[in-house]
Amino acid sequence: MSTVIPEHPQTVEDWLGYIESLHPKSIEMGLGRVQAVAQRLQLTFPFTVITVGGTNGKGSTCAMLEHIYTAAGYQVGCYTSPHLVHYQERVRFNGQVIADDCLCQAFSAVEQARGDITLTYFEMGTLAALWAFEQQALDVVVLEVGLGGRLDAVNIVDAACAIVTNVDLDHMEYLGDTRELIGREKAGIYRAEQIAICGDAEPPLSLLAYAEQLGVKLYRYGSDYQIDIRESQVAHYEDAFGVLDIASLRLYGRYQWNNAANVIFAVRALQSQLPVTSSVMLQALIDTEVTGRFQYWQRSPDIILDVAHNPHAARALRDNLQQLSTGGGRVIAVFSMLSDKDIASVVDILHDVFDEWHIAQIAHPRAADIHELNTYLAHQVAPDRLHTYAALPDALRSAYKKAAKNDKIIVFGSFFTVAAILELTPDQWGC
């Protein structure tokens, strides 16, 4: 039986509350239900689609592509997840978040079309985004895969170009506990006779085998294109289309250069469909910023926000911190994670980077509780370096009050960890 709406939702918040009640599980793998509703919505995807999957770097890659095509004068849609503060961040037109009334119309269209078909929160949101994109005269749409690839709701769309940024361990309860198993799931976004890109320098054999099975030409980082970072922080990019020199990116970290290389190759490979000049592409790359990706929130003492939430991202965060000159100051963690993430590995990678740890539980049903966080850290961190709090804002305030001007405070561990800080108003922050 279909779910009865007791009172028709009027606002985005109403709709989100209703959608959360529709399905007993937040994740249910499979495309059949989503494809059926997409057919009822008569979605035709009348625009060039770029799909971005991978373990990490998806959000930054989508932002780069969105920024480049917007700067080039195209009408651009972009769908990413999760959001940090407001759900509307997930659906953007030319860099601007979707209007509330448009999002409500999209949810209503999907609700009317689904009938007796149950949809998860993510599936409902994905279909709403795709419906909203079709109401606009768009040239290109960038879609971020939510989880995996092969069975993710985004994969109902046959993309002209599919990018797998990298493959590492995350969401293992759904995707498998090895890179080979996960790599096969990520490779599911590739399509025969379309552009297939892999940004992992050492991809799992399963990904390569699936691409070969499809008969696609797989373009690989390190062989078909590459980027070298010079001491001056100017990067030298090279592929069969020619060479480029790129000035420093606003997005910090060596891994962002890898993301940039994937994007440059994708844009060049799509030139026949979406021409972009090199000068526009390079300037847009340099200017791209993404909230929560090693983002400086405040200076002196520095507060840096990073959504790193798995071992691959933790290694990237460690690399970033080791590249920074702290000026003799301390590096302080404000930290929390979800219980279904690999907390032990993240702590093992980063425990000796920080002089102090300030921890609190995320306000989320899947949050690791303070006892669990404390247990993981207590094995690696001395008691006088470990401080616990009732809430993340309290942890940050305490760390900030103790910090000297040349210290760095790193808020990390989850999108929800960063969101808890971004939601603070100046009065609530109070420091």
XYZ file of C-alpha atoms in Angstrom:
431
model
C 0.000 0.000 0.000
C 1.169 3.543 -0.636
C 2.013 5.792 2.282
C -0.716 8.287 3.109
C 0.427 11.851 3.674
C -1.526 13.002 6.743
C -1.011 16.632 5.883
C 0.414 17.654 2.522
C 3.961 18.977 3.029
C 4.284 22.701 2.408
C 7.964 23.393 3.104
C 11.273 21.689 2.395
C 11.473 20.746 6.082
C 7.997 19.182 5.887
C 9.006 17.169 2.852
C 12.284 15.980 4.366
C 10.501 14.807 7.502
C 7.954 12.945 5.395
C 10.596 11.391 3.124
C 12.551 10.104 6.129
C 9.428 8.195 7.208
C 8.868 6.506 3.856
C 11.386 3.686 4.084
C 12.527 1.670 7.115
C 16.157 1.699 5.928
C 18.281 4.677 4.902
C 20.028 2.538 2.255
C 18.627 -0.226 0.045
C 20.834 -1.276 -2.831
C 19.261 -1.802 -6.267
C 18.048 0.228 -9.242
C 14.738 -1.423 -10.084
C 12.515 0.770 -7.926
C 14.272 3.986 -8.941
C 14.162 3.108 -12.641
C 10.450 2.358 -12.414
C 9.671 5.758 -10.890
C 11.989 7.508 -13.383
C 9.954 5.941 -16.203
C 6.726 7.164 -14.642
C 8.251 10.654 -14.417
C 9.184 10.335 -18.111
C 12.738 11.450 -17.449
C 14.759 11.669 -20.662
C 17.986 13.370 -19.462
C 18.198 15.863 -22.353
C 21.638 17.166 -21.407
C 25.226 15.996 -21.293
C 25.766 14.082 -18.036
C 29.038 13.633 -16.150
C 28.908 11.101 -13.304
C 31.528 11.212 -10.542
C 32.152 8.205 -8.296
C 35.004 7.070 -6.078
C 35.865 6.844 -2.400
C 37.082 10.409 -1.859
C 37.374 13.605 -3.885
C 33.919 13.366 -5.467
C 32.635 16.657 -4.033
C 35.736 18.597 -5.069
C 35.680 17.043 -8.547
C 32.010 17.958 -9.015
C 32.692 21.513 -7.828
C 35.556 21.918 -10.302
C 33.437 20.677 -13.205
C 30.488 22.839 -12.153
C 32.700 25.919 -11.873
C 34.403 25.340 -15.235
C 31.227 24.850 -17.252
C 29.453 27.743 -15.537
C 32.430 30.009 -16.256
C 32.348 28.857 -19.879
C 28.769 30.128 -20.211
C 26.880 26.846 -20.087
C 23.689 26.218 -18.125
C 24.841 23.771 -15.464
C 23.075 21.531 -12.968
C 24.953 19.827 -10.150
C 23.774 17.180 -7.666
C 25.985 16.256 -4.715
C 25.583 14.655 -1.306
C 25.546 14.845 1.595
C 24.816 18.463 2.399
C 26.530 20.267 5.256
C 23.902 22.615 6.673
C 20.895 22.890 4.330
C 19.492 20.133 2.104
C 19.155 22.618 -0.764
C 22.974 22.559 -1.098
C 22.606 19.187 -2.848
C 20.874 20.617 -5.932
C 22.410 23.604 -7.704
C 21.844 25.564 -10.902
C 24.884 27.512 -12.148
C 26.387 27.368 -8.660
C 23.240 28.590 -6.869
C 21.237 26.311 -4.571
C 17.760 25.317 -5.706
C 14.869 27.542 -4.609
C 12.630 26.061 -1.919
C 9.494 26.148 -4.068
C 11.274 24.361 -6.938
C 12.514 21.637 -4.585
C 9.040 21.182 -3.085
C 7.584 20.861 -6.615
C 10.204 18.219 -7.415
C 9.436 16.201 -4.283
C 5.718 16.443 -5.061
C 6.267 15.180 -8.626
C 8.227 12.162 -7.386
C 5.669 11.450 -4.668
C 2.827 11.443 -7.169
C 4.765 9.211 -9.565
C 5.981 6.580 -7.131
C 2.565 5.194 -6.172
C 3.103 1.960 -4.201
C 6.872 1.923 -4.847
C 8.959 2.565 -1.732
C 11.975 4.845 -2.052
C 14.766 5.627 0.375
C 15.640 9.191 1.397
C 18.538 9.275 -1.084
C 16.534 7.736 -3.921
C 13.692 10.215 -3.461
C 16.183 13.091 -3.406
C 18.010 11.848 -6.502
C 14.825 11.535 -8.533
C 13.688 14.971 -7.340
C 16.999 16.480 -8.459
C 16.783 14.825 -11.878
C 13.179 15.978 -12.321
C 14.146 19.529 -11.318
C 17.019 19.523 -13.823
C 14.626 18.550 -16.625
C 12.452 21.576 -15.869
C 15.360 23.824 -16.865
C 17.089 24.267 -20.226
C 20.426 22.829 -19.088
C 23.476 21.991 -21.182
C 25.350 19.817 -18.723
C 24.575 18.086 -15.429
C 27.195 16.816 -12.962
C 26.026 13.958 -10.732
C 27.868 12.703 -7.651
C 27.421 9.031 -6.820
C 26.113 8.614 -3.287
C 27.424 5.137 -2.436
C 29.334 2.669 -4.581
C 28.240 3.082 -8.169
C 26.716 -0.008 -9.766
C 23.572 0.020 -7.605
C 23.479 3.693 -6.656
C 20.365 5.671 -7.670
C 22.478 8.061 -9.756
C 23.446 5.131 -11.984
C 20.049 5.039 -13.703
C 21.534 7.760 -15.939
C 23.838 6.772 -18.816
C 26.555 9.387 -18.506
C 28.550 10.712 -21.445
C 31.560 10.734 -19.129
C 32.100 8.767 -15.907
C 34.956 9.455 -13.496
C 36.089 7.173 -10.667
C 38.350 9.401 -8.572
C 39.974 6.651 -6.482
C 39.167 3.371 -4.737
C 39.693 2.735 -1.036
C 37.907 1.186 1.945
C 34.607 2.782 2.972
C 30.960 1.664 3.261
C 32.316 -1.879 3.548
C 29.044 -3.270 4.920
C 27.456 -2.507 1.537
C 30.325 -2.631 -0.955
C 32.662 -5.317 0.394
C 35.755 -5.300 2.569
C 38.494 -5.281 -0.093
C 39.545 -2.814 -2.774
C 38.798 -5.482 -5.388
C 35.170 -5.817 -4.301
C 34.732 -2.072 -3.922
C 36.461 -1.397 -7.242
C 33.931 -3.542 -9.084
C 31.069 -1.559 -7.523
C 32.686 1.776 -8.428
C 33.296 0.651 -12.017
C 29.561 0.095 -12.455
C 29.128 3.733 -13.552
C 31.132 3.124 -16.744
C 29.266 2.685 -20.019
C 30.263 1.136 -23.327
C 31.280 3.701 -25.969
C 31.306 6.536 -23.433
C 34.243 8.310 -21.793
C 35.537 6.301 -18.823
C 38.177 7.854 -16.544
C 40.012 6.383 -13.540
C 41.963 8.747 -11.297
C 43.476 5.977 -9.173
C 47.111 5.425 -10.145
C 46.876 1.780 -8.991
C 43.270 0.754 -9.605
C 41.954 -2.630 -8.457
C 42.149 -5.347 -11.072
C 38.388 -5.765 -10.774
C 37.841 -2.237 -12.097
C 40.173 -2.829 -15.024
C 38.544 -6.182 -15.781
C 35.048 -4.678 -15.809
C 36.127 -1.904 -18.162
C 37.662 -4.504 -20.476
C 34.507 -6.600 -20.282
C 32.442 -3.568 -21.333
C 34.822 -2.884 -24.176
C 35.406 0.697 -23.078
C 38.621 2.595 -23.553
C 39.584 3.375 -19.938
C 41.624 6.557 -19.564
C 43.928 6.257 -16.552
C 45.770 8.738 -14.401
C 49.496 8.170 -14.690
C 49.388 6.680 -18.176
C 46.888 8.603 -20.321
C 47.323 11.836 -18.374
C 49.461 13.021 -15.486
C 50.272 16.030 -13.371
C 53.518 17.014 -11.664
C 53.687 19.572 -8.864
C 56.664 21.910 -8.991
C 58.276 23.504 -5.927
C 56.662 26.820 -6.781
C 53.261 25.102 -6.389
C 52.728 25.430 -10.122
C 51.644 22.121 -11.620
C 52.578 20.767 -15.038
C 49.794 18.754 -16.688
C 50.203 16.576 -19.755
C 48.002 14.372 -21.926
C 47.577 13.553 -25.620
C 45.808 16.897 -26.152
C 48.909 18.836 -25.020
C 50.551 20.341 -21.942
C 49.299 22.929 -19.446
C 50.850 24.815 -16.556
C 48.492 25.511 -13.642
C 48.921 28.069 -10.874
C 48.152 27.194 -7.236
C 44.669 25.930 -6.461
C 42.552 27.434 -3.706
C 41.687 23.880 -2.715
C 44.558 22.766 -0.497
C 46.315 19.410 -0.672
C 48.272 17.276 -3.107
C 45.225 15.084 -3.716
C 43.391 18.135 -5.115
C 45.917 18.237 -7.944
C 44.920 14.636 -8.732
C 41.261 15.725 -8.780
C 42.175 18.644 -11.036
C 43.979 16.324 -13.448
C 40.904 14.084 -13.710
C 38.747 17.131 -14.400
C 41.072 18.591 -17.044
C 41.121 15.306 -18.927
C 37.324 15.012 -18.723
C 36.775 18.559 -20.014
C 39.228 18.022 -22.855
C 37.661 14.661 -23.742
C 34.223 16.336 -23.949
C 35.371 19.217 -26.156
C 33.295 18.094 -29.142
C 30.116 18.300 -27.048
C 31.030 21.126 -24.653
C 33.874 23.312 -25.946
C 35.812 25.175 -23.251
C 38.944 27.264 -23.805
C 42.031 26.384 -21.795
C 42.190 29.855 -20.261
C 38.612 29.646 -18.936
C 39.164 26.101 -17.659
C 42.391 26.936 -15.817
C 41.069 30.092 -14.183
C 37.925 28.297 -13.022
C 40.017 25.464 -11.589
C 42.179 27.896 -9.649
C 39.121 29.730 -8.275
C 37.165 26.658 -7.125
C 36.433 26.433 -3.411
C 34.501 23.740 -1.533
C 33.160 24.081 1.983
C 34.677 21.641 4.454
C 37.608 20.469 2.346
C 40.591 21.629 4.400
C 38.777 24.949 4.636
C 40.197 27.784 6.744
C 37.273 28.966 8.876
C 39.276 31.398 10.991
C 42.857 32.625 11.383
C 45.113 33.182 14.423
C 44.567 30.660 15.796
C 43.684 28.857 12.608
C 40.512 26.777 12.565
C 40.426 24.346 9.648
C 37.355 22.299 8.714
C 37.777 18.955 6.964
C 35.127 16.300 6.319
C 37.724 13.464 6.315
C 35.847 10.382 7.523
C 37.690 7.283 6.276
C 41.291 5.993 6.190
C 42.016 7.315 2.674
C 40.864 10.811 3.645
C 42.718 10.577 6.966
C 45.983 9.909 5.126
C 45.317 12.944 2.927
C 44.632 15.063 6.014
C 47.863 13.843 7.615
C 49.758 14.743 4.439
C 48.218 18.236 4.429
C 49.125 18.857 8.058
C 52.687 17.675 7.543
C 53.082 20.100 4.637
C 51.965 23.043 6.734
C 54.441 25.052 8.726
C 52.879 25.476 12.171
C 55.305 28.200 13.185
C 56.082 26.295 16.346
C 52.432 26.103 17.321
C 50.435 23.071 18.375
C 47.990 21.108 16.224
C 44.710 20.416 18.027
C 41.910 18.034 17.005
C 38.198 18.612 17.432
C 36.902 15.202 16.446
C 33.877 12.956 16.107
C 32.784 10.190 13.745
C 29.829 7.981 12.905
C 29.848 4.533 14.502
C 29.675 2.698 11.154
C 32.947 4.236 9.960
C 36.464 2.833 10.467
C 37.269 4.865 13.568
C 40.163 2.618 14.608
C 42.061 3.119 11.343
C 41.464 6.879 11.267
C 42.765 7.208 14.841
C 45.733 4.965 14.049
C 46.680 7.169 11.072
C 46.321 10.501 12.901
C 46.875 9.909 16.612
C 50.432 11.254 16.694
C 49.715 14.288 14.488
C 47.761 16.115 17.185
C 49.009 17.552 20.454
C 45.504 17.466 21.946
C 42.185 15.779 21.142
C 38.829 17.388 22.001
C 35.989 14.958 21.322
C 32.195 14.952 21.516
C 29.317 12.927 20.110
C 27.665 13.977 16.854
C 23.943 14.722 17.150
C 22.945 11.929 14.752
C 21.381 8.465 15.175
C 24.460 6.775 13.669
C 26.915 8.706 15.831
C 29.661 6.954 17.758
C 28.954 7.687 21.408
C 31.513 9.367 23.591
C 32.482 6.101 25.281
C 33.219 4.474 21.910
C 35.292 7.422 20.717
C 37.158 7.547 24.012
C 37.893 3.810 23.852
C 39.519 4.061 20.416
C 41.592 7.097 21.367
C 42.628 5.905 24.828
C 44.781 3.189 23.247
C 46.788 5.792 21.317
C 46.537 9.107 23.201
C 47.759 9.960 26.695
C 44.960 10.876 29.156
C 46.203 14.450 29.607
C 45.892 15.021 25.842
C 42.309 13.729 25.586
C 39.300 15.865 26.551
C 35.597 14.956 26.266
C 32.539 17.201 25.978
C 28.763 16.973 25.753
C 28.612 18.613 22.301
C 30.953 19.560 19.465
C 30.511 23.354 19.880
C 31.674 22.936 23.490
C 34.718 21.004 22.287
C 35.629 23.737 19.807
C 35.109 26.576 22.312
C 37.368 24.856 24.829
C 40.065 24.137 22.247
C 39.869 27.726 21.005
C 40.174 29.256 24.477
C 43.270 27.166 25.190
C 44.893 27.827 21.799
C 47.739 30.256 21.187
C 47.720 32.515 18.112
C 50.056 30.229 16.161
C 48.158 27.003 16.944
C 45.961 25.157 14.448
C 42.623 23.598 15.363
C 41.402 20.917 12.940
C 37.694 20.041 13.049
C 37.227 16.683 11.281
C 35.805 13.166 11.235
C 32.493 13.520 9.389
C 30.302 15.819 7.325
C 28.173 16.009 10.467
C 31.162 17.090 12.572
C 31.861 20.006 10.247
C 28.159 20.832 9.948
C 27.843 21.148 13.721
C 30.359 23.994 13.580
C 29.095 25.643 10.391
C 25.620 25.872 11.948
C 26.889 28.076 14.772
C 25.865 31.713 14.639
C 28.325 34.392 15.869
C 26.383 34.606 19.146
C 26.509 30.848 19.604
C 30.188 30.720 18.717
C 30.947 33.408 21.273
C 34.734 33.389 20.983
